[in-house]
mmCIF file of C-alpha atoms in Angstrom:
data_model
loop_
_atom_site.group_PDB
_atom_site.id
_atom_site.type_symbol
_atom_site.label_atom_id
_atom_site.label_comp_id
_atom_site.label_asym_id
_atom_site.label_seq_id
_atom_site.Cartn_x
_atom_site.Cartn_y
_atom_site.Cartn_z
ATOM 1 C CA MET X 6 -43.175 -2.093 30.858
ATOM 2 C CA SER X 7 -39.983 -1.396 29.075
ATOM 3 C CA GLN X 8 -38.185 -4.220 27.276
ATOM 4 C CA LYS X 9 -34.637 -4.934 28.415
ATOM 5 C CA HIS X 10 -32.117 -6.402 25.935
ATOM 6 C CA PRO X 11 -28.429 -6.111 25.156
ATOM 7 C CA TYR X 12 -28.597 -3.365 22.592
ATOM 8 C CA ARG X 13 -29.953 -0.845 25.210
ATOM 9 C CA LEU X 14 -26.586 -1.205 26.971
ATOM 10 C CA LEU X 15 -24.358 -0.420 23.936
ATOM 11 C CA PRO X 16 -22.879 2.912 23.252
ATOM 12 C CA GLU X 17 -24.155 5.213 20.413
ATOM 13 C CA TYR X 18 -21.431 4.251 17.932
ATOM 14 C CA THR X 19 -22.916 0.936 17.605
ATOM 15 C CA ARG X 20 -26.134 2.350 16.093
ATOM 16 C CA TRP X 21 -26.268 3.614 12.419
ATOM 17 C CA SER X 22 -28.773 6.267 13.295
ATOM 18 C CA LYS X 23 -26.591 7.888 15.786
ATOM 19 C CA SER X 24 -23.090 7.391 14.277
ATOM 20 C CA ILE X 25 -23.769 7.716 10.571
ATOM 21 C CA SER X 26 -27.102 9.017 9.344
ATOM 22 C CA SER X 27 -27.303 11.899 11.899
ATOM 23 C CA VAL X 28 -23.557 12.927 11.519
ATOM 24 C CA ALA X 29 -22.017 15.207 8.929
ATOM 25 C CA TYR X 30 -20.042 13.024 6.465
ATOM 26 C CA LYS X 31 -16.764 14.672 7.237
ATOM 27 C CA ASP X 32 -17.320 13.989 10.974
ATOM 28 C CA VAL X 33 -17.864 10.259 10.796
ATOM 29 C CA ASP X 34 -15.307 8.487 12.951
ATOM 30 C CA PRO X 35 -15.492 4.621 12.976
ATOM 31 C CA VAL X 36 -12.275 4.267 15.186
ATOM 32 C CA VAL X 37 -13.581 3.340 18.619
ATOM 33 C CA SER X 38 -10.153 2.423 20.052
ATOM 34 C CA PHE X 39 -6.697 1.716 18.858
ATOM 35 C CA PRO X 40 -4.421 -0.813 20.717
ATOM 36 C CA PHE X 41 -1.189 1.313 20.527
ATOM 37 C CA THR X 42 0.086 4.735 19.562
ATOM 38 C CA ILE X 43 2.995 6.076 17.451
ATOM 39 C CA SER X 44 5.541 8.304 19.070
ATOM 40 C CA ARG X 45 7.685 10.987 17.289
ATOM 41 C CA GLU X 46 10.810 8.802 17.742
ATOM 42 C CA ASP X 47 9.166 5.548 16.188
ATOM 43 C CA LYS X 48 10.548 4.571 12.765
ATOM 44 C CA VAL X 49 7.547 4.143 10.702
ATOM 45 C CA ALA X 50 7.918 2.198 7.432
ATOM 46 C CA THR X 51 5.218 1.742 4.823
ATOM 47 C CA ALA X 52 4.487 -0.567 1.943
ATOM 48 C CA GLY X 53 1.615 -1.778 -0.114
ATOM 49 C CA SER X 54 -0.775 -0.767 -2.906
ATOM 50 C CA CYS X 55 -1.061 2.672 -4.559
ATOM 51 C CA PHE X 56 -2.986 4.068 -1.533
ATOM 52 C CA ALA X 57 0.048 3.477 0.694
ATOM 53 C CA GLN X 58 1.638 6.356 -1.050
ATOM 54 C CA HIS X 59 -0.981 8.741 0.333
ATOM 55 C CA ILE X 60 -0.336 7.482 3.921
ATOM 56 C CA ALA X 61 3.421 7.905 3.437
ATOM 57 C CA ARG X 62 2.996 11.512 2.235
ATOM 58 C CA HIS X 63 0.961 12.481 5.252
ATOM 59 C CA LEU X 64 3.156 10.756 7.716
ATOM 60 C CA LYS X 65 6.042 12.930 6.319
ATOM 61 C CA THR X 66 4.100 16.281 6.416
ATOM 62 C CA HIS X 67 2.656 15.726 9.879
ATOM 63 C CA GLY X 68 5.966 15.181 11.678
ATOM 64 C CA PHE X 69 6.255 11.358 11.857
ATOM 65 C CA ASN X 70 9.638 9.806 11.753
ATOM 66 C CA TYR X 71 8.759 8.295 8.284
ATOM 67 C CA TYR X 72 11.490 5.767 7.786
ATOM 68 C CA VAL X 73 13.179 5.877 4.332
ATOM 69 C CA VAL X 74 16.133 3.530 3.913
ATOM 70 C CA GLU X 75 16.606 4.220 0.157
ATOM 71 C CA ASP X 76 16.590 7.938 -0.835
ATOM 72 C CA GLY X 77 18.947 7.993 -3.782
ATOM 73 C CA HIS X 78 22.242 9.598 -4.649
ATOM 74 C CA PRO X 79 22.547 13.154 -3.359
ATOM 75 C CA LEU X 80 22.888 14.494 -6.903
ATOM 76 C CA LEU X 81 19.299 13.509 -7.536
ATOM 77 C CA HIS X 82 18.047 15.939 -4.929
ATOM 78 C CA TYR X 83 19.516 19.096 -6.595
ATOM 79 C CA SER X 84 16.797 18.989 -9.220
ATOM 80 C CA ALA X 85 13.371 19.522 -7.831
ATOM 81 C CA GLY X 86 11.287 16.367 -8.476
ATOM 82 C CA LEU X 87 14.113 14.228 -9.909
ATOM 83 C CA ALA X 88 14.416 12.022 -6.838
ATOM 84 C CA ALA X 89 10.647 11.486 -6.851
ATOM 85 C CA LYS X 90 10.627 10.719 -10.549
ATOM 86 C CA HIS X 91 13.116 7.928 -9.842
ATOM 87 C CA ASN X 92 10.701 6.778 -6.946
ATOM 88 C CA TYR X 93 13.166 7.658 -4.116
ATOM 89 C CA GLY X 94 11.216 8.497 -1.001
ATOM 90 C CA THR X 95 7.883 7.543 -2.463
ATOM 91 C CA TYR X 96 8.169 4.298 -0.409
ATOM 92 C CA SER X 97 10.396 3.411 2.616
ATOM 93 C CA ALA X 98 12.435 1.424 0.174
ATOM 94 C CA ARG X 99 12.396 1.639 -3.556
ATOM 95 C CA TYR X 100 10.159 -1.587 -4.061
ATOM 96 C CA GLY X 101 7.367 -0.004 -5.889
ATOM 97 C CA ASN X 102 3.792 -1.087 -5.071
ATOM 98 C CA VAL X 103 3.532 -4.377 -3.124
ATOM 99 C CA TYR X 104 0.031 -5.382 -3.964
ATOM 100 C CA THR X 105 -0.524 -8.751 -2.392
ATOM 101 C CA SER X 106 0.429 -10.723 0.735
ATOM 102 C CA ARG X 107 2.278 -13.220 -1.309
ATOM 103 C CA GLN X 108 4.452 -10.411 -2.850
ATOM 104 C CA LEU X 109 5.216 -8.988 0.564
ATOM 105 C CA LEU X 110 6.250 -12.435 1.974
ATOM 106 C CA GLN X 111 8.499 -12.984 -1.016
ATOM 107 C CA THR X 112 10.044 -9.398 -0.805
ATOM 108 C CA PHE X 113 11.053 -10.308 2.779
ATOM 109 C CA LYS X 114 12.561 -13.696 1.784
ATOM 110 C CA ARG X 115 14.459 -12.110 -1.175
ATOM 111 C CA ALA X 116 15.827 -9.437 1.129
ATOM 112 C CA PHE X 117 17.145 -12.093 3.632
ATOM 113 C CA GLY X 118 18.470 -14.434 1.085
ATOM 114 C CA SER X 119 15.931 -17.352 1.510
ATOM 115 C CA PHE X 120 14.301 -16.960 -1.953
ATOM 116 C CA SER X 121 16.065 -16.021 -5.209
ATOM 117 C CA PRO X 122 13.703 -16.084 -8.225
ATOM 118 C CA ARG X 123 15.030 -17.634 -11.395
ATOM 119 C CA GLU X 124 13.613 -15.027 -13.567
ATOM 120 C CA ALA X 125 15.712 -11.832 -12.955
ATOM 121 C CA ILE X 126 15.464 -9.768 -16.049
ATOM 122 C CA TRP X 127 12.834 -8.461 -18.395
ATOM 123 C CA ARG X 128 13.197 -6.407 -21.544
ATOM 124 C CA ASP X 129 10.976 -3.699 -22.715
ATOM 125 C CA GLY X 130 10.055 -2.726 -26.294
ATOM 126 C CA ALA X 131 12.960 -0.330 -26.519
ATOM 127 C CA GLY X 132 15.478 -3.010 -25.384
ATOM 128 C CA LYS X 133 15.939 -1.560 -21.969
ATOM 129 C CA PHE X 134 16.402 -3.827 -18.929
ATOM 130 C CA ILE X 135 13.416 -4.114 -16.525
ATOM 131 C CA ASP X 136 13.329 -5.526 -12.947
ATOM 132 C CA PRO X 137 10.436 -7.980 -13.062
ATOM 133 C CA PHE X 138 9.646 -7.248 -9.384
ATOM 134 C CA ARG X 139 9.919 -3.553 -9.711
ATOM 135 C CA PRO X 140 8.813 -2.864 -13.416
ATOM 136 C CA ALA X 141 7.916 0.858 -12.909
ATOM 137 C CA ILE X 142 10.675 1.797 -10.497
ATOM 138 C CA GLN X 143 13.207 3.071 -13.116
ATOM 139 C CA PRO X 144 12.071 5.691 -15.586
ATOM 140 C CA ASN X 145 12.658 4.129 -19.125
ATOM 141 C CA GLY X 146 14.277 1.129 -17.591
ATOM 142 C CA PHE X 147 18.011 0.365 -16.948
ATOM 143 C CA ASP X 148 20.536 0.717 -19.643
ATOM 144 C CA THR X 149 22.452 -2.436 -18.860
ATOM 145 C CA GLU X 150 21.997 -5.660 -17.054
ATOM 146 C CA VAL X 151 24.902 -4.915 -14.806
ATOM 147 C CA GLU X 152 23.207 -1.592 -13.620
ATOM 148 C CA LEU X 153 19.947 -3.426 -12.845
ATOM 149 C CA ARG X 154 21.614 -6.122 -10.746
ATOM 150 C CA VAL X 155 23.667 -3.652 -8.821
ATOM 151 C CA ASP X 156 20.607 -1.538 -8.121
ATOM 152 C CA ARG X 157 18.720 -4.618 -7.044
ATOM 153 C CA GLU X 158 21.458 -5.728 -4.720
ATOM 154 C CA GLN X 159 21.591 -2.334 -3.082
ATOM 155 C CA HIS X 160 17.827 -2.293 -2.851
ATOM 156 C CA LEU X 161 17.474 -5.675 -1.079
ATOM 157 C CA ALA X 162 20.205 -4.715 1.322
ATOM 158 C CA ALA X 163 18.179 -1.505 2.184
ATOM 159 C CA VAL X 164 14.940 -3.562 2.575
ATOM 160 C CA ARG X 165 16.791 -5.870 4.994
ATOM 161 C CA ARG X 166 17.897 -2.948 7.018
ATOM 162 C CA MET X 167 14.389 -1.479 6.983
ATOM 163 C CA PHE X 168 12.853 -4.704 8.468
ATOM 164 C CA LEU X 169 15.680 -5.021 11.043
ATOM 165 C CA GLU X 170 15.287 -1.386 12.300
ATOM 166 C CA LEU X 171 11.672 -0.334 11.875
ATOM 167 C CA ASP X 172 9.339 0.087 14.893
ATOM 168 C CA ILE X 173 6.078 0.285 13.102
ATOM 169 C CA PHE X 174 5.143 -1.248 9.681
ATOM 170 C CA VAL X 175 2.090 0.086 7.948
ATOM 171 C CA PHE X 176 1.044 -2.272 5.157
ATOM 172 C CA THR X 177 -1.837 -1.634 2.757
ATOM 173 C CA LEU X 178 -3.375 -4.830 1.275
ATOM 174 C CA GLY X 179 -4.304 -3.997 -2.199
ATOM 175 C CA LEU X 180 -5.287 -7.074 -4.426
ATOM 176 C CA THR X 181 -5.795 -10.780 -4.324
ATOM 177 C CA GLU X 182 -5.223 -11.350 -8.143
ATOM 178 C CA PHE X 183 -1.574 -12.020 -9.032
ATOM 179 C CA TRP X 184 0.663 -13.451 -11.790
ATOM 180 C CA TYR X 185 3.510 -15.719 -10.989
ATOM 181 C CA SER X 186 6.331 -17.790 -12.533
ATOM 182 C CA GLN X 187 5.532 -21.489 -13.217
ATOM 183 C CA ILE X 188 9.074 -22.280 -12.531
ATOM 184 C CA ASP X 189 9.312 -21.336 -8.847
ATOM 185 C CA GLY X 190 6.202 -19.452 -7.910
ATOM 186 C CA ALA X 191 7.878 -15.921 -7.952
ATOM 187 C CA VAL X 192 4.995 -13.312 -7.865
ATOM 188 C CA PHE X 193 5.106 -10.177 -10.080
ATOM 189 C CA PRO X 194 3.389 -6.978 -9.286
ATOM 190 C CA VAL X 195 1.969 -6.831 -12.673
ATOM 191 C CA CYS X 196 1.269 -9.324 -15.540
ATOM 192 C CA PRO X 197 4.348 -10.007 -17.805
ATOM 193 C CA GLY X 198 4.069 -8.122 -21.026
ATOM 194 C CA VAL X 199 2.280 -5.185 -19.441
ATOM 195 C CA SER X 200 5.459 -3.240 -18.504
ATOM 196 C CA GLY X 201 8.372 -5.368 -19.773
ATOM 197 C CA GLY X 202 8.714 -9.061 -20.465
ATOM 198 C CA ALA X 203 6.568 -11.076 -22.710
ATOM 199 C CA TYR X 204 3.609 -13.221 -21.732
ATOM 200 C CA ASP X 205 3.674 -16.886 -22.399
ATOM 201 C CA GLU X 206 0.959 -19.120 -20.916
ATOM 202 C CA ARG X 207 3.593 -21.901 -20.585
ATOM 203 C CA SER X 208 5.742 -19.835 -18.306
ATOM 204 C CA TYR X 209 3.196 -17.818 -16.213
ATOM 205 C CA GLY X 210 0.262 -18.580 -14.130
ATOM 206 C CA PHE X 211 -2.582 -16.660 -12.608
ATOM 207 C CA GLY X 212 -3.801 -16.947 -9.102
ATOM 208 C CA ASN X 213 -6.558 -15.386 -6.830
ATOM 209 C CA LEU X 214 -5.870 -15.446 -3.188
ATOM 210 C CA SER X 215 -8.480 -16.594 -0.639
ATOM 211 C CA VAL X 216 -9.005 -15.381 2.961
ATOM 212 C CA GLN X 217 -6.981 -18.463 4.009
ATOM 213 C CA ASP X 218 -4.169 -17.616 1.621
ATOM 214 C CA VAL X 219 -3.882 -14.043 2.873
ATOM 215 C CA VAL X 220 -3.947 -14.993 6.391
ATOM 216 C CA SER X 221 -1.281 -17.729 5.865
ATOM 217 C CA ASP X 222 1.000 -15.414 3.891
ATOM 218 C CA MET X 223 0.754 -12.651 6.494
ATOM 219 C CA LYS X 224 1.195 -14.813 9.452
ATOM 220 C CA GLU X 225 4.378 -16.328 7.922
ATOM 221 C CA PHE X 226 5.575 -12.861 7.122
ATOM 222 C CA PHE X 227 4.968 -11.567 10.697
ATOM 223 C CA SER X 228 6.652 -14.760 12.149
ATOM 224 C CA LEU X 229 9.730 -14.026 10.027
ATOM 225 C CA LEU X 230 9.710 -10.353 10.965
ATOM 226 C CA LYS X 231 9.531 -11.253 14.512
ATOM 227 C CA GLU X 232 12.637 -13.419 14.367
ATOM 228 C CA VAL X 233 14.672 -10.479 13.193
ATOM 229 C CA ASN X 234 12.816 -7.639 14.916
ATOM 230 C CA PRO X 235 10.921 -8.895 18.039
ATOM 231 C CA SER X 236 9.705 -5.454 19.097
ATOM 232 C CA PHE X 237 7.871 -4.443 15.844
ATOM 233 C CA LYS X 238 4.234 -3.467 15.650
ATOM 234 C CA ALA X 239 2.148 -3.532 12.483
ATOM 235 C CA ILE X 240 -0.900 -1.559 11.253
ATOM 236 C CA LEU X 241 -2.864 -3.034 8.326
ATOM 237 C CA THR X 242 -5.221 -1.181 6.045
ATOM 238 C CA VAL X 243 -7.061 -2.114 2.962
ATOM 239 C CA SER X 244 -6.893 -0.050 -0.172
ATOM 240 C CA PRO X 245 -10.061 1.536 -1.296
ATOM 241 C CA VAL X 246 -8.889 1.691 -4.876
ATOM 242 C CA PRO X 247 -10.979 -0.612 -7.165
ATOM 243 C CA LEU X 248 -9.351 -2.925 -9.675
ATOM 244 C CA ALA X 249 -8.209 -1.337 -12.922
ATOM 245 C CA ALA X 250 -8.903 -4.750 -14.596
ATOM 246 C CA THR X 251 -9.538 -8.296 -13.592
ATOM 247 C CA ALA X 252 -8.057 -11.410 -15.278
ATOM 248 C CA VAL X 253 -11.123 -13.513 -14.138
ATOM 249 C CA ASN X 254 -13.853 -13.719 -16.773
ATOM 250 C CA ARG X 255 -16.418 -11.755 -14.875
ATOM 251 C CA HIS X 256 -17.289 -8.007 -14.354
ATOM 252 C CA VAL X 257 -14.646 -5.962 -12.829
ATOM 253 C CA LEU X 258 -17.045 -4.719 -10.167
ATOM 254 C CA THR X 259 -17.625 -8.219 -8.929
ATOM 255 C CA SER X 260 -13.930 -9.053 -8.843
ATOM 256 C CA THR X 261 -13.283 -5.811 -6.926
ATOM 257 C CA THR X 262 -15.909 -6.708 -4.356
ATOM 258 C CA TYR X 263 -14.458 -10.233 -3.971
ATOM 259 C CA SER X 264 -11.003 -8.906 -3.607
ATOM 260 C CA LYS X 265 -11.651 -6.187 -1.102
ATOM 261 C CA SER X 266 -13.959 -8.563 0.950
ATOM 262 C CA VAL X 267 -11.182 -11.104 1.203
ATOM 263 C CA LEU X 268 -8.565 -8.493 2.223
ATOM 264 C CA ARG X 269 -10.902 -6.908 4.833
ATOM 265 C CA VAL X 270 -11.832 -10.333 6.418
ATOM 266 C CA ALA X 271 -8.178 -11.352 6.477
ATOM 267 C CA ALA X 272 -7.167 -8.097 8.044
ATOM 268 C CA GLU X 273 -9.718 -8.671 10.799
ATOM 269 C CA GLU X 274 -8.452 -12.154 11.578
ATOM 270 C CA LEU X 275 -4.943 -10.925 11.660
ATOM 271 C CA ALA X 276 -5.635 -8.065 14.032
ATOM 272 C CA CYS X 277 -7.671 -10.260 16.348
ATOM 273 C CA SER X 278 -4.890 -12.877 16.439
ATOM 274 C CA ASP X 279 -2.089 -10.689 17.671
ATOM 275 C CA LYS X 280 -2.083 -7.601 19.903
ATOM 276 C CA LYS X 281 1.007 -6.209 17.925
ATOM 277 C CA ILE X 282 -1.129 -6.062 14.869
ATOM 278 C CA ALA X 283 -3.911 -3.470 14.381
ATOM 279 C CA TYR X 284 -6.375 -2.627 11.629
ATOM 280 C CA PHE X 285 -7.151 0.952 10.649
ATOM 281 C CA PRO X 286 -10.406 1.579 8.761
ATOM 282 C CA SER X 287 -9.347 3.731 5.696
ATOM 283 C CA TYR X 288 -11.219 1.428 3.420
ATOM 284 C CA GLU X 289 -14.485 2.069 5.218
ATOM 285 C CA LEU X 290 -13.892 5.748 5.319
ATOM 286 C CA ILE X 291 -13.427 6.081 1.546
ATOM 287 C CA THR X 292 -15.920 3.564 0.345
ATOM 288 C CA GLY X 293 -18.794 4.133 2.843
ATOM 289 C CA ASN X 294 -21.926 5.271 1.386
ATOM 290 C CA PHE X 295 -22.168 8.074 4.075
ATOM 291 C CA ASN X 296 -19.921 10.235 1.983
ATOM 292 C CA ARG X 297 -22.106 9.658 -1.215
ATOM 293 C CA GLY X 298 -19.088 9.023 -3.425
ATOM 294 C CA ARG X 299 -17.398 12.359 -2.601
ATOM 295 C CA TYR X 300 -14.070 10.697 -1.978
ATOM 296 C CA TYR X 301 -13.555 9.387 -5.616
ATOM 297 C CA ASN X 302 -12.721 11.510 -8.643
ATOM 298 C CA ASP X 303 -14.626 11.365 -11.818
ATOM 299 C CA GLY X 304 -13.031 7.965 -12.951
ATOM 300 C CA LEU X 305 -14.277 6.518 -9.579
ATOM 301 C CA ARG X 306 -10.893 4.826 -8.925
ATOM 302 C CA ASP X 307 -8.563 7.623 -7.659
ATOM 303 C CA VAL X 308 -9.218 8.866 -4.189
ATOM 304 C CA THR X 309 -9.613 12.607 -3.754
ATOM 305 C CA GLU X 310 -7.465 14.630 -1.387
ATOM 306 C CA GLU X 311 -10.455 15.252 0.719
ATOM 307 C CA GLY X 312 -10.950 11.559 1.320
ATOM 308 C CA VAL X 313 -7.228 11.148 2.186
ATOM 309 C CA ASP X 314 -7.373 13.982 4.518
ATOM 310 C CA HIS X 315 -10.397 12.423 6.417
ATOM 311 C CA VAL X 316 -8.388 9.189 6.752
ATOM 312 C CA MET X 317 -5.291 10.841 7.974
ATOM 313 C CA ARG X 318 -7.101 13.279 10.293
ATOM 314 C CA LEU X 319 -8.447 10.312 12.162
ATOM 315 C CA PHE X 320 -5.195 8.376 11.951
ATOM 316 C CA LEU X 321 -3.427 11.410 13.665
ATOM 317 C CA LYS X 322 -6.159 11.613 16.241
ATOM 318 C CA HIS X 323 -6.325 7.914 17.327
ATOM 319 C CA VAL X 324 -2.812 6.580 16.404
ATOM 320 C CA ALA X 325 -0.616 9.499 17.009
ATOM 321 C CA SER X 326 -2.066 11.756 19.656
ATOM 322 C CA GLN X 327 1.286 13.293 20.542
ATOM 323 C CA ILE X 328 1.770 14.661 16.958
ATOM 324 C CA ASP X 329 0.726 18.054 15.827
ATOM 325 C CA SER X 330 -2.079 17.580 13.199
ATOM 326 C CA THR X 331 -0.961 20.803 11.342
ATOM 327 C CA PRO X 332 1.122 19.887 8.308
ATOM 328 C CA ALA X 333 4.724 21.202 8.638
ATOM 329 C CA ALA X 334 5.515 24.204 6.441
ATOM 330 C CA ASN X 335 7.852 23.484 3.492
ATOM 331 C CA PRO X 336 7.760 26.587 1.203
ATOM 332 C CA GLN X 337 10.743 25.482 -0.878
ATOM 333 C CA HIS X 338 8.850 22.700 -2.378
ATOM 334 C CA VAL X 339 5.326 24.285 -2.693
ATOM 335 C CA SER X 340 4.410 25.420 -6.151
ATOM 336 C CA ASP X 341 2.845 28.890 -6.714
ATOM 337 C CA ASN X 342 0.463 27.277 -9.209
ATOM 338 C CA PHE X 343 -2.782 26.049 -7.463
ATOM 339 C CA TYR X 344 -3.400 23.279 -10.088
ATOM 340 C CA ASP X 345 0.166 21.964 -9.784
ATOM 341 C CA ARG X 346 -0.269 21.677 -6.068
ATOM 342 C CA ILE X 347 -3.447 19.879 -6.272
ATOM 343 C CA LYS X 348 -1.935 17.481 -8.927
ATOM 344 C CA SER X 349 1.152 16.850 -6.812
ATOM 345 C CA THR X 350 -0.837 15.904 -3.761
ATOM 346 C CA VAL X 351 -3.050 13.223 -5.384
ATOM 347 C CA GLU X 352 -0.947 11.592 -8.033
ATOM 348 C CA THR X 353 0.456 8.126 -7.141
ATOM 349 C CA VAL X 354 2.712 5.599 -9.012
ATOM 350 C CA CYS X 355 0.596 2.658 -9.893
ATOM 351 C CA GLU X 356 1.819 -0.317 -11.856
ATOM 352 C CA GLU X 357 -1.763 -1.825 -12.101
ATOM 353 C CA ALA X 358 -2.883 1.283 -14.021
ATOM 354 C CA LEU X 359 -0.390 0.329 -16.726
ATOM 355 C CA ILE X 360 -2.781 -2.547 -17.753
ATOM 356 C CA GLU X 361 -5.126 0.037 -19.123
ATOM 357 C CA ALA X 362 -2.401 1.767 -20.967
ATOM 358 C CA SER X 363 -1.062 -1.490 -22.355
ATOM 359 C CA LEU X 364 -4.471 -2.272 -23.889
ATOM 360 C CA SER X 365 -4.282 0.757 -26.124
ATOM 361 C CA ARG X 366 -0.889 -0.286 -27.622
ATOM 362 C CA PRO X 367 -0.997 -2.266 -30.864
ATOM 363 C CA SER X 368 -0.750 -6.084 -30.027
#
């Protein structure tokens, strides 16, 4: 007599043996359904950690209306790569990496004038002026304080326009660890002293977000966004890039596991709480043991192009079915050198990586 139980009624994708171990690694597809799709006309803006840059790049090359509100002076575009070097077009706006939920929330508030951090300027070792909230955005820093302040004013106006006009917001949650000002709680993307500024334990504090913290930050952000843009939809992802270093006195692997677990659970809670918010499993695709580590390079932090392609192939399949999955030809910007092409497709701008570089400098 056969035993009847609920598992017999479930589809094959609920079983490891059918959907993972018996499937070629490149064919694993954990997306069962997606609550909405992106059309060619939708303005798609992105922000988040380093991995968000991969998503932005593929959105552009596969026909999305990738929404960039800050693309630099036209003269920058006459020299190949100069605009990219100044981080124009790398992100929807020139905010650099937005690693934490707290940083995203404060970025929105700064753009709409409800939060103005007291600490506005850092200096680097060469005396250049550094924006504490975009420390790696300007190559070699700004020459004058006035130049920095004007650039920041233009930047925040662009960010405000982005939030007002976007249709889809893709945000990649990256970290839970953060550094902040003791004066007003302003959150920095990197520890003061790593890329400009000078660390002083009396001036700065360290925090490590919990699931409740991330959910609270993001719900407040989405509530504020809804006030100015009621029709928005959001897609959350979690960065698969491990921590470059941890400020907690424990092994970096343990801190990485904590951070990514918090972010993944928070993303699940947020997606379940609102039909306008969806989660896409890029984290699972890159970190899953089914690919046997193929999707990381030798340093085990940077994601390979093969891994990014797997993520974006499924993103196109499930989230943007109307869009041709074949990348648009762009021969004017393709190098003849194979190694240059490979390098250009996997490099990202990552302030967190500056921590490692700073450790090699004399203290």
